[in-house]
């Protein structure tokens, strides 16, 4: 089953998108920020990541996507 990583600082958005994708048969993991997303990605090696570009912390969404591509090509 394909795994989707959702990264968004809004809990309601993560819940809504997770429920929608889980209902379609995807395994869904979610994270509120880049640090948590990188840790989860190392565990589950997601097939795709849906990333909010404006997440809080030292790494924005664009930098997170670059880091994910580098660590998990």
Short mmCIF file of N, CA and C in Angstrom, two decimals:
data_model
loop_
_atom_site.label_atom_id
_atom_site.label_comp_id
_atom_site.label_asym_id
_atom_site.label_seq_id
_atom_site.Cartn_x
_atom_site.Cartn_y
_atom_site.Cartn_z
N UNK A 1 0.85 -1.17 0.00
CA UNK A 1 0.00 0.00 0.00
C UNK A 1 0.90 1.24 0.00
N UNK A 2 0.66 2.22 -0.88
CA UNK A 2 1.47 3.44 -0.93
C UNK A 2 1.33 4.27 0.35
N UNK A 3 2.43 4.89 0.74
CA UNK A 3 2.46 5.71 1.94
C UNK A 3 2.56 7.18 1.57
N UNK A 4 1.73 8.01 2.20
CA UNK A 4 1.72 9.44 1.97
C UNK A 4 2.12 10.13 3.28
N UNK A 5 3.06 11.06 3.17
CA UNK A 5 3.46 11.89 4.32
C UNK A 5 2.85 13.27 4.13
N UNK A 6 2.07 13.71 5.11
CA UNK A 6 1.45 15.03 5.08
C UNK A 6 2.14 15.91 6.11
N UNK A 7 2.63 17.07 5.66
CA UNK A 7 3.31 17.99 6.55
C UNK A 7 2.59 19.34 6.52
N UNK A 8 1.98 19.68 7.63
CA UNK A 8 1.25 20.94 7.75
C UNK A 8 1.16 21.30 9.22
N UNK A 9 1.29 22.58 9.53
CA UNK A 9 1.23 23.00 10.93
C UNK A 9 -0.21 23.12 11.45
N UNK A 10 -1.18 23.02 10.56
CA UNK A 10 -2.59 23.08 10.95
C UNK A 10 -3.12 21.67 11.21
N UNK A 11 -3.43 21.32 12.46
CA UNK A 11 -3.89 19.97 12.78
C UNK A 11 -5.17 19.57 12.03
N UNK A 12 -6.09 20.52 11.84
CA UNK A 12 -7.34 20.18 11.15
C UNK A 12 -7.11 19.82 9.69
N UNK A 13 -6.19 20.49 9.06
CA UNK A 13 -5.88 20.16 7.66
C UNK A 13 -5.25 18.77 7.59
N UNK A 14 -4.32 18.49 8.50
CA UNK A 14 -3.71 17.15 8.52
C UNK A 14 -4.77 16.08 8.72
N UNK A 15 -5.71 16.31 9.64
CA UNK A 15 -6.76 15.32 9.91
C UNK A 15 -7.66 15.12 8.70
N UNK A 16 -8.08 16.22 8.06
CA UNK A 16 -8.99 16.11 6.92
C UNK A 16 -8.33 15.38 5.75
N UNK A 17 -7.12 15.78 5.40
CA UNK A 17 -6.44 15.15 4.27
C UNK A 17 -6.10 13.70 4.60
N UNK A 18 -5.70 13.44 5.83
CA UNK A 18 -5.40 12.06 6.25
C UNK A 18 -6.63 11.17 6.12
N UNK A 19 -7.77 11.66 6.59
CA UNK A 19 -9.00 10.87 6.52
C UNK A 19 -9.39 10.59 5.07
N UNK A 20 -9.26 11.59 4.22
CA UNK A 20 -9.60 11.43 2.82
C UNK A 20 -8.71 10.37 2.16
N UNK A 21 -7.40 10.48 2.38
CA UNK A 21 -6.47 9.54 1.76
C UNK A 21 -6.58 8.13 2.35
N UNK A 22 -6.77 8.04 3.65
CA UNK A 22 -6.95 6.74 4.29
C UNK A 22 -8.20 6.05 3.75
N UNK A 23 -9.24 6.83 3.51
CA UNK A 23 -10.47 6.29 2.94
C UNK A 23 -10.28 5.75 1.54
N UNK A 24 -9.27 6.25 0.84
CA UNK A 24 -8.95 5.77 -0.51
C UNK A 24 -7.94 4.62 -0.49
N UNK A 25 -7.52 4.21 0.71
CA UNK A 25 -6.65 3.05 0.83
C UNK A 25 -5.17 3.33 1.00
N UNK A 26 -4.81 4.60 1.20
CA UNK A 26 -3.40 4.93 1.41
C UNK A 26 -3.03 4.81 2.88
N UNK A 27 -1.79 4.46 3.14
CA UNK A 27 -1.25 4.55 4.49
C UNK A 27 -0.80 5.99 4.65
N UNK A 28 -1.23 6.65 5.72
CA UNK A 28 -0.94 8.07 5.89
C UNK A 28 -0.17 8.30 7.18
N UNK A 29 0.89 9.09 7.06
CA UNK A 29 1.64 9.56 8.22
C UNK A 29 1.60 11.07 8.15
N UNK A 30 1.63 11.75 9.30
CA UNK A 30 1.59 13.21 9.26
C UNK A 30 2.55 13.81 10.27
N UNK A 31 2.94 15.06 9.98
CA UNK A 31 3.89 15.77 10.83
C UNK A 31 3.54 17.26 10.84
N UNK A 32 3.78 17.93 11.99
CA UNK A 32 3.47 19.35 12.09
C UNK A 32 4.59 20.27 11.63
N UNK A 33 5.80 19.73 11.47
CA UNK A 33 6.94 20.56 11.08
C UNK A 33 8.01 19.72 10.38
N UNK A 34 9.05 20.40 9.90
CA UNK A 34 10.08 19.74 9.11
C UNK A 34 10.86 18.70 9.92
N UNK A 35 11.19 19.02 11.15
CA UNK A 35 11.97 18.09 11.97
C UNK A 35 11.22 16.77 12.16
N UNK A 36 9.96 16.87 12.50
CA UNK A 36 9.14 15.66 12.68
C UNK A 36 8.97 14.92 11.36
N UNK A 37 8.81 15.66 10.27
CA UNK A 37 8.64 15.03 8.95
C UNK A 37 9.88 14.24 8.56
N UNK A 38 11.06 14.79 8.80
CA UNK A 38 12.30 14.08 8.46
C UNK A 38 12.43 12.80 9.28
N UNK A 39 12.08 12.86 10.55
CA UNK A 39 12.16 11.67 11.40
C UNK A 39 11.17 10.60 10.93
N UNK A 40 9.97 11.00 10.61
CA UNK A 40 8.96 10.04 10.14
C UNK A 40 9.37 9.46 8.79
N UNK A 41 9.90 10.30 7.91
CA UNK A 41 10.31 9.84 6.59
C UNK A 41 11.41 8.79 6.68
N UNK A 42 12.30 8.93 7.64
CA UNK A 42 13.35 7.94 7.83
C UNK A 42 12.76 6.59 8.25
N UNK A 43 11.66 6.63 9.01
CA UNK A 43 11.01 5.40 9.48
C UNK A 43 10.23 4.69 8.38
N UNK A 44 9.44 5.48 7.62
CA UNK A 44 8.46 4.84 6.75
C UNK A 44 8.77 4.96 5.26
N UNK A 45 9.76 5.75 4.85
CA UNK A 45 10.13 5.93 3.44
C UNK A 45 8.88 6.15 2.58
N UNK A 46 8.24 7.33 2.71
CA UNK A 46 6.97 7.57 2.02
C UNK A 46 7.12 7.57 0.50
N UNK A 47 6.04 7.22 -0.18
CA UNK A 47 6.02 7.26 -1.64
C UNK A 47 5.82 8.68 -2.15
N UNK A 48 5.12 9.48 -1.38
CA UNK A 48 4.86 10.87 -1.76
C UNK A 48 4.73 11.71 -0.49
N UNK A 49 5.09 13.00 -0.61
CA UNK A 49 4.94 13.92 0.52
C UNK A 49 4.11 15.12 0.06
N UNK A 50 3.09 15.44 0.83
CA UNK A 50 2.29 16.64 0.61
C UNK A 50 2.72 17.64 1.67
N UNK A 51 3.39 18.71 1.23
CA UNK A 51 4.05 19.62 2.17
C UNK A 51 3.52 21.04 2.04
N UNK A 52 3.10 21.61 3.15
CA UNK A 52 2.74 23.03 3.21
C UNK A 52 4.04 23.82 3.03
N UNK A 53 4.05 24.79 2.14
CA UNK A 53 5.27 25.54 1.89
C UNK A 53 5.62 26.50 3.02
N UNK A 54 4.63 26.90 3.80
CA UNK A 54 4.88 27.85 4.88
C UNK A 54 4.69 27.18 6.23
N UNK A 55 5.63 26.30 6.59
CA UNK A 55 5.59 25.64 7.90
C UNK A 55 6.55 26.37 8.84
N UNK A 56 6.25 26.35 10.13
CA UNK A 56 7.11 27.05 11.08
C UNK A 56 8.42 26.30 11.31
N UNK A 57 9.39 27.02 11.82
CA UNK A 57 10.67 26.40 12.15
C UNK A 57 11.77 26.92 11.24
N UNK A 58 12.92 26.31 11.38
CA UNK A 58 14.10 26.78 10.64
C UNK A 58 14.08 26.34 9.18
N UNK A 59 13.22 25.41 8.82
CA UNK A 59 13.17 24.89 7.45
C UNK A 59 11.76 25.07 6.91
N UNK A 60 11.64 25.79 5.78
CA UNK A 60 10.31 25.94 5.17
C UNK A 60 10.01 24.71 4.31
N UNK A 61 8.85 24.70 3.69
CA UNK A 61 8.42 23.54 2.92
C UNK A 61 9.31 23.22 1.75
N UNK A 62 9.81 24.25 1.06
CA UNK A 62 10.69 24.02 -0.09
C UNK A 62 11.99 23.38 0.36
N UNK A 63 12.57 23.86 1.44
CA UNK A 63 13.80 23.28 1.97
C UNK A 63 13.56 21.85 2.45
N UNK A 64 12.40 21.60 3.04
CA UNK A 64 12.06 20.25 3.49
C UNK A 64 11.99 19.29 2.30
N UNK A 65 11.35 19.71 1.22
CA UNK A 65 11.28 18.84 0.04
C UNK A 65 12.67 18.53 -0.50
N UNK A 66 13.55 19.53 -0.51
CA UNK A 66 14.92 19.29 -0.96
C UNK A 66 15.64 18.30 -0.05
N UNK A 67 15.44 18.44 1.25
CA UNK A 67 16.06 17.52 2.20
C UNK A 67 15.52 16.10 2.05
N UNK A 68 14.21 15.98 1.82
CA UNK A 68 13.63 14.66 1.62
C UNK A 68 14.18 14.00 0.36
N UNK A 69 14.30 14.78 -0.71
CA UNK A 69 14.85 14.22 -1.97
C UNK A 69 16.30 13.79 -1.80
N UNK A 70 17.04 14.55 -1.00
CA UNK A 70 18.45 14.22 -0.78
C UNK A 70 18.60 12.96 0.06
N UNK A 71 17.80 12.85 1.11
CA UNK A 71 17.91 11.71 2.03
C UNK A 71 17.22 10.46 1.52
N UNK A 72 16.15 10.64 0.76
CA UNK A 72 15.37 9.49 0.29
C UNK A 72 15.12 9.64 -1.22
N UNK A 73 16.15 9.43 -2.03
CA UNK A 73 15.98 9.67 -3.48
C UNK A 73 15.01 8.75 -4.10
#
